[in-house]
Amino acid sequence: MKDSTLLTLAQVVLPSEVLDNFEIINLESSETEIHIHLDEKMYDALRSDVHFESKGFIPAVSITDFPIRDHKVILHFRRRKWVDIRTGKSFILPLKIAAEGTRYSKDFADFLKETYGYFPSDLPYT
């Protein structure tokens, strides 16, 4: 994302750790939903190490975040798959994007748990 105005808006809307680790690739909206597609950034430490190589992305994971003006917000994360050339083993970096046991962002899950005492699945924005 190159436009500083959109970046500023994204910093307000998206969970705090997202823009540190991901780039916004695409944004789609309908009358009821906003889909934000994000790709994991290349990490300088791994990119410059000759023992590691990026092998593209694993399939996207979808996570529901806070609604925006009555639109359900779905974040689609594509994580990088890395290979350790010495061993041939592939791995992804450990990032905690979703609340444990849910498909909600950590902040949204905390809000739902505090408000309802559980994670409702029957609300229009969940």
PDB file of C-alpha atoms in Angstrom:
ATOM      1  CA  MET A   1       0.000   0.000   0.000  1.00  0.00           C
ATOM      2  CA  LYS A   2       1.681   3.193  -1.163  1.00  0.00           C
ATOM      3  CA  ASP A   3      -0.814   5.973  -0.477  1.00  0.00           C
ATOM      4  CA  SER A   4      -0.111   7.482   2.949  1.00  0.00           C
ATOM      5  CA  THR A   5      -3.750   8.454   3.513  1.00  0.00           C
ATOM      6  CA  LEU A   6      -4.926   4.874   3.011  1.00  0.00           C
ATOM      7  CA  LEU A   7      -2.081   3.616   5.161  1.00  0.00           C
ATOM      8  CA  THR A   8      -3.142   5.943   7.975  1.00  0.00           C
ATOM      9  CA  LEU A   9      -6.726   4.703   7.696  1.00  0.00           C
ATOM     10  CA  ALA A  10      -5.536   1.096   7.664  1.00  0.00           C
ATOM     11  CA  GLN A  11      -3.499   1.712  10.829  1.00  0.00           C
ATOM     12  CA  VAL A  12      -6.652   2.856  12.608  1.00  0.00           C
ATOM     13  CA  VAL A  13      -8.872   0.062  11.295  1.00  0.00           C
ATOM     14  CA  LEU A  14      -6.641  -3.033  11.304  1.00  0.00           C
ATOM     15  CA  PRO A  15      -5.307  -4.859  14.358  1.00  0.00           C
ATOM     16  CA  SER A  16      -2.021  -3.301  15.485  1.00  0.00           C
ATOM     17  CA  GLU A  17       0.314  -6.171  14.589  1.00  0.00           C
ATOM     18  CA  VAL A  18      -1.122  -6.671  11.117  1.00  0.00           C
ATOM     19  CA  LEU A  19       0.625  -3.838   9.281  1.00  0.00           C
ATOM     20  CA  ASP A  20       3.936  -4.729  10.942  1.00  0.00           C
ATOM     21  CA  ASN A  21       3.841  -8.170   9.359  1.00  0.00           C
ATOM     22  CA  PHE A  22       1.542  -7.930   6.323  1.00  0.00           C
ATOM     23  CA  GLU A  23       0.955  -5.844   3.204  1.00  0.00           C
ATOM     24  CA  ILE A  24      -2.527  -5.008   1.967  1.00  0.00           C
ATOM     25  CA  ILE A  25      -2.847  -6.597  -1.459  1.00  0.00           C
ATOM     26  CA  ASN A  26      -6.506  -6.092  -2.298  1.00  0.00           C
ATOM     27  CA  LEU A  27      -9.728  -4.748  -0.855  1.00  0.00           C
ATOM     28  CA  GLU A  28     -13.203  -5.793  -1.963  1.00  0.00           C
ATOM     29  CA  SER A  29     -16.538  -4.638  -0.610  1.00  0.00           C
ATOM     30  CA  SER A  30     -20.183  -5.497  -1.059  1.00  0.00           C
ATOM     31  CA  GLU A  31     -23.347  -4.199   0.581  1.00  0.00           C
ATOM     32  CA  THR A  32     -22.706  -6.294   3.684  1.00  0.00           C
ATOM     33  CA  GLU A  33     -19.002  -7.247   3.764  1.00  0.00           C
ATOM     34  CA  ILE A  34     -15.503  -5.837   3.397  1.00  0.00           C
ATOM     35  CA  HIS A  35     -12.753  -8.293   2.420  1.00  0.00           C
ATOM     36  CA  ILE A  36      -9.152  -7.205   3.013  1.00  0.00           C
ATOM     37  CA  HIS A  37      -6.485  -9.446   1.464  1.00  0.00           C
ATOM     38  CA  LEU A  38      -3.056  -9.389   3.094  1.00  0.00           C
ATOM     39  CA  ASP A  39       0.255 -11.070   2.253  1.00  0.00           C
ATOM     40  CA  GLU A  40       2.997 -11.648   4.790  1.00  0.00           C
ATOM     41  CA  LYS A  41       5.978  -9.372   4.240  1.00  0.00           C
ATOM     42  CA  MET A  42       9.461 -10.638   3.434  1.00  0.00           C
ATOM     43  CA  TYR A  43      11.587 -10.543   6.564  1.00  0.00           C
ATOM     44  CA  ASP A  44      15.020  -9.015   6.037  1.00  0.00           C
ATOM     45  CA  ALA A  45      16.675 -11.435   8.466  1.00  0.00           C
ATOM     46  CA  LEU A  46      15.421 -14.477   6.543  1.00  0.00           C
ATOM     47  CA  ARG A  47      15.740 -12.926   3.092  1.00  0.00           C
ATOM     48  CA  SER A  48      19.411 -12.087   3.613  1.00  0.00           C
ATOM     49  CA  ASP A  49      20.286 -15.474   5.156  1.00  0.00           C
ATOM     50  CA  VAL A  50      21.514 -17.875   2.441  1.00  0.00           C
ATOM     51  CA  HIS A  51      20.152 -20.836   4.415  1.00  0.00           C
ATOM     52  CA  PHE A  52      16.511 -19.815   4.044  1.00  0.00           C
ATOM     53  CA  GLU A  53      14.361 -19.394   0.969  1.00  0.00           C
ATOM     54  CA  SER A  54      10.777 -18.225   0.550  1.00  0.00           C
ATOM     55  CA  LYS A  55       8.684 -20.758  -1.338  1.00  0.00           C
ATOM     56  CA  GLY A  56       5.563 -18.693  -1.888  1.00  0.00           C
ATOM     57  CA  PHE A  57       2.447 -18.728   0.260  1.00  0.00           C
ATOM     58  CA  ILE A  58       0.293 -21.264   2.030  1.00  0.00           C
ATOM     59  CA  PRO A  59      -3.488 -21.050   1.401  1.00  0.00           C
ATOM     60  CA  ALA A  60      -5.152 -17.953   2.880  1.00  0.00           C
ATOM     61  CA  VAL A  61      -6.744 -18.021   6.326  1.00  0.00           C
ATOM     62  CA  SER A  62      -9.846 -15.869   6.888  1.00  0.00           C
ATOM     63  CA  ILE A  63     -10.362 -14.060  10.185  1.00  0.00           C
ATOM     64  CA  THR A  64     -13.303 -11.862  11.185  1.00  0.00           C
ATOM     65  CA  ASP A  65     -12.462  -8.465  12.674  1.00  0.00           C
ATOM     66  CA  PHE A  66     -14.527  -5.568  14.063  1.00  0.00           C
ATOM     67  CA  PRO A  67     -17.362  -4.504  11.732  1.00  0.00           C
ATOM     68  CA  ILE A  68     -17.103  -1.140   9.993  1.00  0.00           C
ATOM     69  CA  ARG A  69     -20.344   0.788   9.503  1.00  0.00           C
ATOM     70  CA  ASP A  70     -22.508  -2.343   9.574  1.00  0.00           C
ATOM     71  CA  HIS A  71     -20.182  -4.214   7.205  1.00  0.00           C
ATOM     72  CA  LYS A  72     -18.697  -7.502   8.313  1.00  0.00           C
ATOM     73  CA  VAL A  73     -14.889  -7.261   7.976  1.00  0.00           C
ATOM     74  CA  ILE A  74     -13.027 -10.361   6.869  1.00  0.00           C
ATOM     75  CA  LEU A  75      -9.239 -10.351   6.777  1.00  0.00           C
ATOM     76  CA  HIS A  76      -7.659 -12.890   4.399  1.00  0.00           C
ATOM     77  CA  PHE A  77      -4.078 -13.670   5.451  1.00  0.00           C
ATOM     78  CA  ARG A  78      -1.586 -15.426   3.194  1.00  0.00           C
ATOM     79  CA  ARG A  79       1.440 -16.611   5.165  1.00  0.00           C
ATOM     80  CA  ARG A  80       4.854 -17.208   3.612  1.00  0.00           C
ATOM     81  CA  LYS A  81       6.269 -20.693   3.531  1.00  0.00           C
ATOM     82  CA  TRP A  82      10.006 -20.835   4.157  1.00  0.00           C
ATOM     83  CA  VAL A  83      12.481 -23.650   3.545  1.00  0.00           C
ATOM     84  CA  ASP A  84      15.683 -24.271   5.451  1.00  0.00           C
ATOM     85  CA  ILE A  85      17.967 -25.283   2.577  1.00  0.00           C
ATOM     86  CA  ARG A  86      20.325 -27.168   4.920  1.00  0.00           C
ATOM     87  CA  THR A  87      17.637 -29.575   6.132  1.00  0.00           C
ATOM     88  CA  GLY A  88      14.974 -29.268   3.430  1.00  0.00           C
ATOM     89  CA  LYS A  89      12.319 -28.656   6.090  1.00  0.00           C
ATOM     90  CA  SER A  90       9.634 -26.074   5.457  1.00  0.00           C
ATOM     91  CA  PHE A  91       8.131 -23.798   8.101  1.00  0.00           C
ATOM     92  CA  ILE A  92       6.070 -20.676   8.676  1.00  0.00           C
ATOM     93  CA  LEU A  93       6.929 -18.066  11.266  1.00  0.00           C
ATOM     94  CA  PRO A  94       4.842 -18.164  14.444  1.00  0.00           C
ATOM     95  CA  LEU A  95       2.375 -15.268  14.471  1.00  0.00           C
ATOM     96  CA  LYS A  96      -0.705 -15.119  16.666  1.00  0.00           C
ATOM     97  CA  ILE A  97      -3.310 -13.429  14.488  1.00  0.00           C
ATOM     98  CA  ALA A  98      -6.514 -15.054  15.720  1.00  0.00           C
ATOM     99  CA  ALA A  99      -7.721 -15.631  19.244  1.00  0.00           C
ATOM    100  CA  GLU A 100      -7.100 -19.195  20.320  1.00  0.00           C
ATOM    101  CA  GLY A 101      -9.800 -21.577  19.120  1.00  0.00           C
ATOM    102  CA  THR A 102     -11.592 -18.943  17.006  1.00  0.00           C
ATOM    103  CA  ARG A 103     -11.586 -17.306  13.589  1.00  0.00           C
ATOM    104  CA  TYR A 104     -11.799 -13.842  15.214  1.00  0.00           C
ATOM    105  CA  SER A 105      -9.009 -11.295  15.588  1.00  0.00           C
ATOM    106  CA  LYS A 106      -7.680 -11.217  19.155  1.00  0.00           C
ATOM    107  CA  ASP A 107      -9.172  -7.781  19.898  1.00  0.00           C
ATOM    108  CA  PHE A 108     -12.570  -8.654  18.399  1.00  0.00           C
ATOM    109  CA  ALA A 109     -12.679 -11.945  20.315  1.00  0.00           C
ATOM    110  CA  ASP A 110     -11.880 -10.114  23.559  1.00  0.00           C
ATOM    111  CA  PHE A 111     -14.696  -7.639  22.848  1.00  0.00           C
ATOM    112  CA  LEU A 112     -17.215 -10.418  22.109  1.00  0.00           C
ATOM    113  CA  LYS A 113     -16.198 -12.396  25.189  1.00  0.00           C
ATOM    114  CA  GLU A 114     -16.489  -9.310  27.414  1.00  0.00           C
ATOM    115  CA  THR A 115     -19.818  -8.222  25.892  1.00  0.00           C
ATOM    116  CA  TYR A 116     -21.592 -11.582  25.561  1.00  0.00           C
ATOM    117  CA  GLY A 117     -19.578 -13.858  27.833  1.00  0.00           C
ATOM    118  CA  TYR A 118     -19.002 -16.221  24.903  1.00  0.00           C
ATOM    119  CA  PHE A 119     -18.273 -16.136  21.168  1.00  0.00           C
ATOM    120  CA  PRO A 120     -21.635 -15.743  19.395  1.00  0.00           C
ATOM    121  CA  SER A 121     -21.897 -17.004  15.834  1.00  0.00           C
ATOM    122  CA  ASP A 122     -25.406 -15.793  15.069  1.00  0.00           C
ATOM    123  CA  LEU A 123     -24.713 -12.047  14.916  1.00  0.00           C
ATOM    124  CA  PRO A 124     -24.741 -10.449  11.445  1.00  0.00           C
ATOM    125  CA  TYR A 125     -21.115  -9.296  11.744  1.00  0.00           C
ATOM    126  CA  THR A 126     -19.580 -12.470  13.182  1.00  0.00           C
TER     127      THR A 126
END
